[in-house]
Structure formats: structure tokens, C-alpha cells
Tab-separated table of C-alpha atoms in Angstrom:
chain	number	residue	atom	x	y	z
A	138	UNK	CA	-0.003	0.088	-0.053
A	139	UNK	CA	1.122	3.569	-0.729
A	140	UNK	CA	1.931	6.008	2.091
A	141	UNK	CA	-0.741	8.043	0.469
A	142	UNK	CA	-4.448	8.277	0.923
A	143	UNK	CA	-6.951	9.780	-1.454
A	144	UNK	CA	-8.832	11.377	1.473
A	145	UNK	CA	-8.299	15.169	2.121
A	146	UNK	CA	-6.854	16.475	5.246
A	147	UNK	CA	-8.016	19.786	6.719
A	148	UNK	CA	-5.736	21.892	4.500
A	149	UNK	CA	-5.846	19.870	1.206
A	150	UNK	CA	-9.468	19.631	0.195
A	151	UNK	CA	-10.128	19.621	-3.489
A	152	UNK	CA	-13.861	20.150	-3.043
A	153	UNK	CA	-14.383	16.749	-4.720
A	154	UNK	CA	-15.965	13.853	-2.932
A	155	UNK	CA	-16.466	10.138	-3.449
A	156	UNK	CA	-20.122	9.079	-3.015
A	157	UNK	CA	-21.208	5.399	-2.839
A	158	UNK	CA	-24.142	4.430	-4.986
A	159	UNK	CA	-26.041	1.077	-5.246
A	160	UNK	CA	-25.115	-0.505	-8.633
A	161	UNK	CA	-28.634	0.068	-9.904
A	162	UNK	CA	-27.914	3.797	-10.264
A	163	UNK	CA	-25.281	3.293	-13.010
A	164	UNK	CA	-27.678	2.980	-15.859
A	165	UNK	CA	-29.818	6.021	-14.891
A	166	UNK	CA	-26.668	8.026	-14.543
A	167	UNK	CA	-25.247	6.750	-17.835
A	168	UNK	CA	-28.504	7.585	-19.568
A	169	UNK	CA	-28.396	11.142	-17.975
A	170	UNK	CA	-31.783	10.509	-16.406
A	171	UNK	CA	-30.769	11.993	-12.950
A	172	UNK	CA	-30.288	15.731	-12.596
A	173	UNK	CA	-30.352	15.573	-8.826
A	174	UNK	CA	-29.058	13.145	-6.182
A	175	UNK	CA	-30.723	12.796	-2.827
A	176	UNK	CA	-28.627	12.214	0.342
A	177	UNK	CA	-29.171	12.318	4.088
A	178	UNK	CA	-25.793	13.830	4.820
A	179	UNK	CA	-23.046	15.714	3.101
A	180	UNK	CA	-20.101	18.122	3.736
A	181	UNK	CA	-20.804	20.958	6.053
A	182	UNK	CA	-17.359	22.751	5.884
A	183	UNK	CA	-17.309	22.999	2.163
A	184	UNK	CA	-19.571	22.949	-0.959
A	185	UNK	CA	-18.550	20.041	-3.248
A	186	UNK	CA	-17.771	20.869	-6.823
A	187	UNK	CA	-17.373	17.351	-8.032
A	188	UNK	CA	-18.862	13.951	-7.162
A	189	UNK	CA	-16.948	10.777	-8.071
A	190	UNK	CA	-19.361	7.863	-8.273
A	191	UNK	CA	-18.393	4.727	-6.441
A	192	UNK	CA	-20.662	1.889	-7.573
A	193	UNK	CA	-21.136	-0.743	-4.918
A	194	UNK	CA	-21.243	-4.581	-5.597
A	195	UNK	CA	-21.134	-6.223	-8.002
A	196	UNK	CA	-19.341	-3.440	-9.771
A	197	UNK	CA	-17.259	-2.228	-6.857
A	198	UNK	CA	-15.474	0.570	-8.767
A	199	UNK	CA	-15.279	4.310	-9.293
A	200	UNK	CA	-17.195	4.534	-12.592
A	201	UNK	CA	-17.989	8.128	-13.186
A	202	UNK	CA	-17.768	11.790	-12.005
A	203	UNK	CA	-20.269	14.632	-12.261
A	204	UNK	CA	-20.052	18.319	-11.471
A	205	UNK	CA	-22.193	19.711	-8.621
A	206	UNK	CA	-24.128	22.747	-9.863
A	207	UNK	CA	-26.099	23.372	-6.668
A	208	UNK	CA	-26.018	21.911	-3.178
A	209	UNK	CA	-28.615	22.618	-0.538
A	210	UNK	CA	-31.064	21.128	1.963
A	211	UNK	CA	-34.832	20.910	1.400
A	212	UNK	CA	-37.719	19.672	3.543
A	213	UNK	CA	-38.438	16.017	2.745
A	214	UNK	CA	-41.789	17.034	1.492
A	215	UNK	CA	-40.276	19.307	-1.133
A	216	UNK	CA	-37.679	16.589	-1.989
A	217	UNK	CA	-40.685	14.251	-2.756
A	218	UNK	CA	-41.782	16.693	-5.501
A	219	UNK	CA	-38.448	16.245	-7.249
A	220	UNK	CA	-38.518	12.458	-7.626
A	221	UNK	CA	-38.594	12.478	-11.411
A	222	UNK	CA	-35.391	14.633	-11.559
A	223	UNK	CA	-33.703	11.911	-9.347
A	224	UNK	CA	-35.075	8.984	-11.370
A	225	UNK	CA	-36.442	7.488	-8.160
A	226	UNK	CA	-40.012	6.655	-7.247
A	227	UNK	CA	-41.856	8.515	-4.490
A	228	UNK	CA	-42.025	5.188	-2.528
A	229	UNK	CA	-38.353	4.608	-2.721
A	230	UNK	CA	-37.484	8.170	-1.688
A	231	UNK	CA	-40.011	8.049	1.170
A	232	UNK	CA	-38.411	4.760	2.429
A	233	UNK	CA	-34.923	6.183	2.152
A	234	UNK	CA	-35.786	9.457	3.961
A	235	UNK	CA	-37.886	7.663	6.654
A	236	UNK	CA	-37.402	9.669	9.864
A	237	UNK	CA	-35.482	12.601	8.185
A	238	UNK	CA	-37.098	16.101	8.176
A	239	UNK	CA	-34.859	17.279	5.381
A	240	UNK	CA	-32.679	15.900	2.635
A	241	UNK	CA	-29.616	17.158	0.937
A	242	UNK	CA	-29.903	17.848	-2.853
A	243	UNK	CA	-26.937	17.771	-5.142
A	244	UNK	CA	-28.054	19.220	-8.505
A	245	UNK	CA	-25.600	17.642	-11.019
A	246	UNK	CA	-24.345	18.461	-14.389
A	247	UNK	CA	-23.389	16.069	-17.201
A	248	UNK	CA	-22.126	12.752	-16.011
A	249	UNK	CA	-18.700	11.662	-17.354
A	250	UNK	CA	-18.072	7.908	-17.383
A	251	UNK	CA	-14.589	6.528	-16.719
A	252	UNK	CA	-12.765	5.076	-19.641
A	253	UNK	CA	-11.228	2.751	-17.146
A	254	UNK	CA	-13.340	2.131	-13.993
A	255	UNK	CA	-11.107	2.143	-10.982
A	256	UNK	CA	-11.636	-1.085	-8.943
A	257	UNK	CA	-12.056	-1.290	-5.145
A	258	UNK	CA	-9.122	-3.655	-5.176
A	259	UNK	CA	-6.821	-1.033	-6.620
A	260	UNK	CA	-8.220	1.696	-4.463
A	261	UNK	CA	-8.001	-0.195	-1.273
A	262	UNK	CA	-4.582	-1.900	-1.819
A	263	UNK	CA	-2.873	1.133	-3.198
A	264	UNK	CA	-4.642	3.979	-1.322
A	265	UNK	CA	-6.429	2.377	1.804
A	266	UNK	CA	-9.871	3.122	0.423
A	267	UNK	CA	-13.060	1.744	2.004
A	268	UNK	CA	-16.468	2.792	0.767
A	269	UNK	CA	-18.352	5.151	3.022
A	270	UNK	CA	-21.958	5.442	3.937
A	271	UNK	CA	-21.742	9.211	3.835
A	272	UNK	CA	-18.909	10.613	1.612
A	273	UNK	CA	-15.060	10.817	1.315
A	274	UNK	CA	-13.497	14.214	0.761
A	275	UNK	CA	-10.750	14.050	-1.806
A	276	UNK	CA	-7.336	15.740	-1.592
A	277	UNK	CA	-5.940	17.484	-4.612
A	278	UNK	CA	-3.506	14.627	-5.192
A	279	UNK	CA	-6.295	12.067	-4.665
A	280	UNK	CA	-8.536	13.806	-7.272
A	281	UNK	CA	-5.610	13.908	-9.786
A	282	UNK	CA	-4.937	10.083	-9.118
A	283	UNK	CA	-8.614	9.239	-9.719
A	284	UNK	CA	-8.688	11.406	-12.757
A	285	UNK	CA	-5.567	9.697	-14.267
A	286	UNK	CA	-6.489	6.124	-13.293
A	287	UNK	CA	-10.074	6.544	-14.655
A	288	UNK	CA	-9.023	8.363	-17.834
A	289	UNK	CA	-11.292	11.372	-17.153
A	290	UNK	CA	-10.919	14.366	-19.359
A	291	UNK	CA	-8.789	16.784	-17.379
A	292	UNK	CA	-9.992	19.806	-19.258
A	293	UNK	CA	-13.428	19.339	-17.676
A	294	UNK	CA	-12.227	18.973	-13.981
């Protein structure tokens, strides 16, 4: 394993994060059917500029990235009015939100898929990565490494 982690420290935050997604979200993201992502928690000390998509099993890899256009909390009732923008049913979002009074909205731009998905094996053995139930803030070097490994277009980062 490298002496290096992808995770940002307090002084090296790239304003990019890794979010874990169930594998079922890969196709709606690929087809650009999502313009918002709903979450219960997110960064409080910074506003994310980029989300790196970690798709859980059976994919287990960073497969895409997407710019964050807006980032804000809304009452759960308001979020339920946005289900079509999130390619989720009202029932799914109601279940997900269960006892939460508000949800975090990430309004996202065009999703860019990796030319080479970066596997969990590579991420964990080389950089000590473990998926998070919330988010992982990326350091500047961590963001650059993911961009290089995944083959993302550096002009759009």
C-alpha cells in the first residue's frame, strides 16, 4: 500500500468527494436520467464541486464523475416533489428518507463515465480506500490520481 491516501486532510481539500451508490444507479446516470441526487448527509465545511461515483457490488469501482451545480437542503416533502429529477419513485424516496425532516440535494451536471473504472481492489490496496456510507472528501492529489486512473478528461475537471 502507498503511504498516500486519497482522502483530504483539513488543508488539502479539492472540493471533490466520493459518494457510494447502489449499482442500480449506474444505468440511470449513464443515460443522463438524473439531474439531482438525494442524500441524508453531506459536507458542512465546504460545498462540493465534483462527485466521483463509487458503484457498489457487484461493480465495486469508481465509474463516473459529475459536477455539482447546486448543493442545498430541502424539507423532505419538497424533495418528494423532485423524484422525477432523481429517477427514483416516491415510494423509494419516502423509504430512504424515513425519519429525516430534510434531505440534501446535489443538483448535478453532465455525468462523465470513466474510460477505465477504478476497482475497489486497486483503491484499497494502493490507497487504503474503503467505501463510506456518507462521503469521502478528496485531496488535490487524490483527485488527480482518480482522474488519471479513470481516464477522465482533465480539461473538464
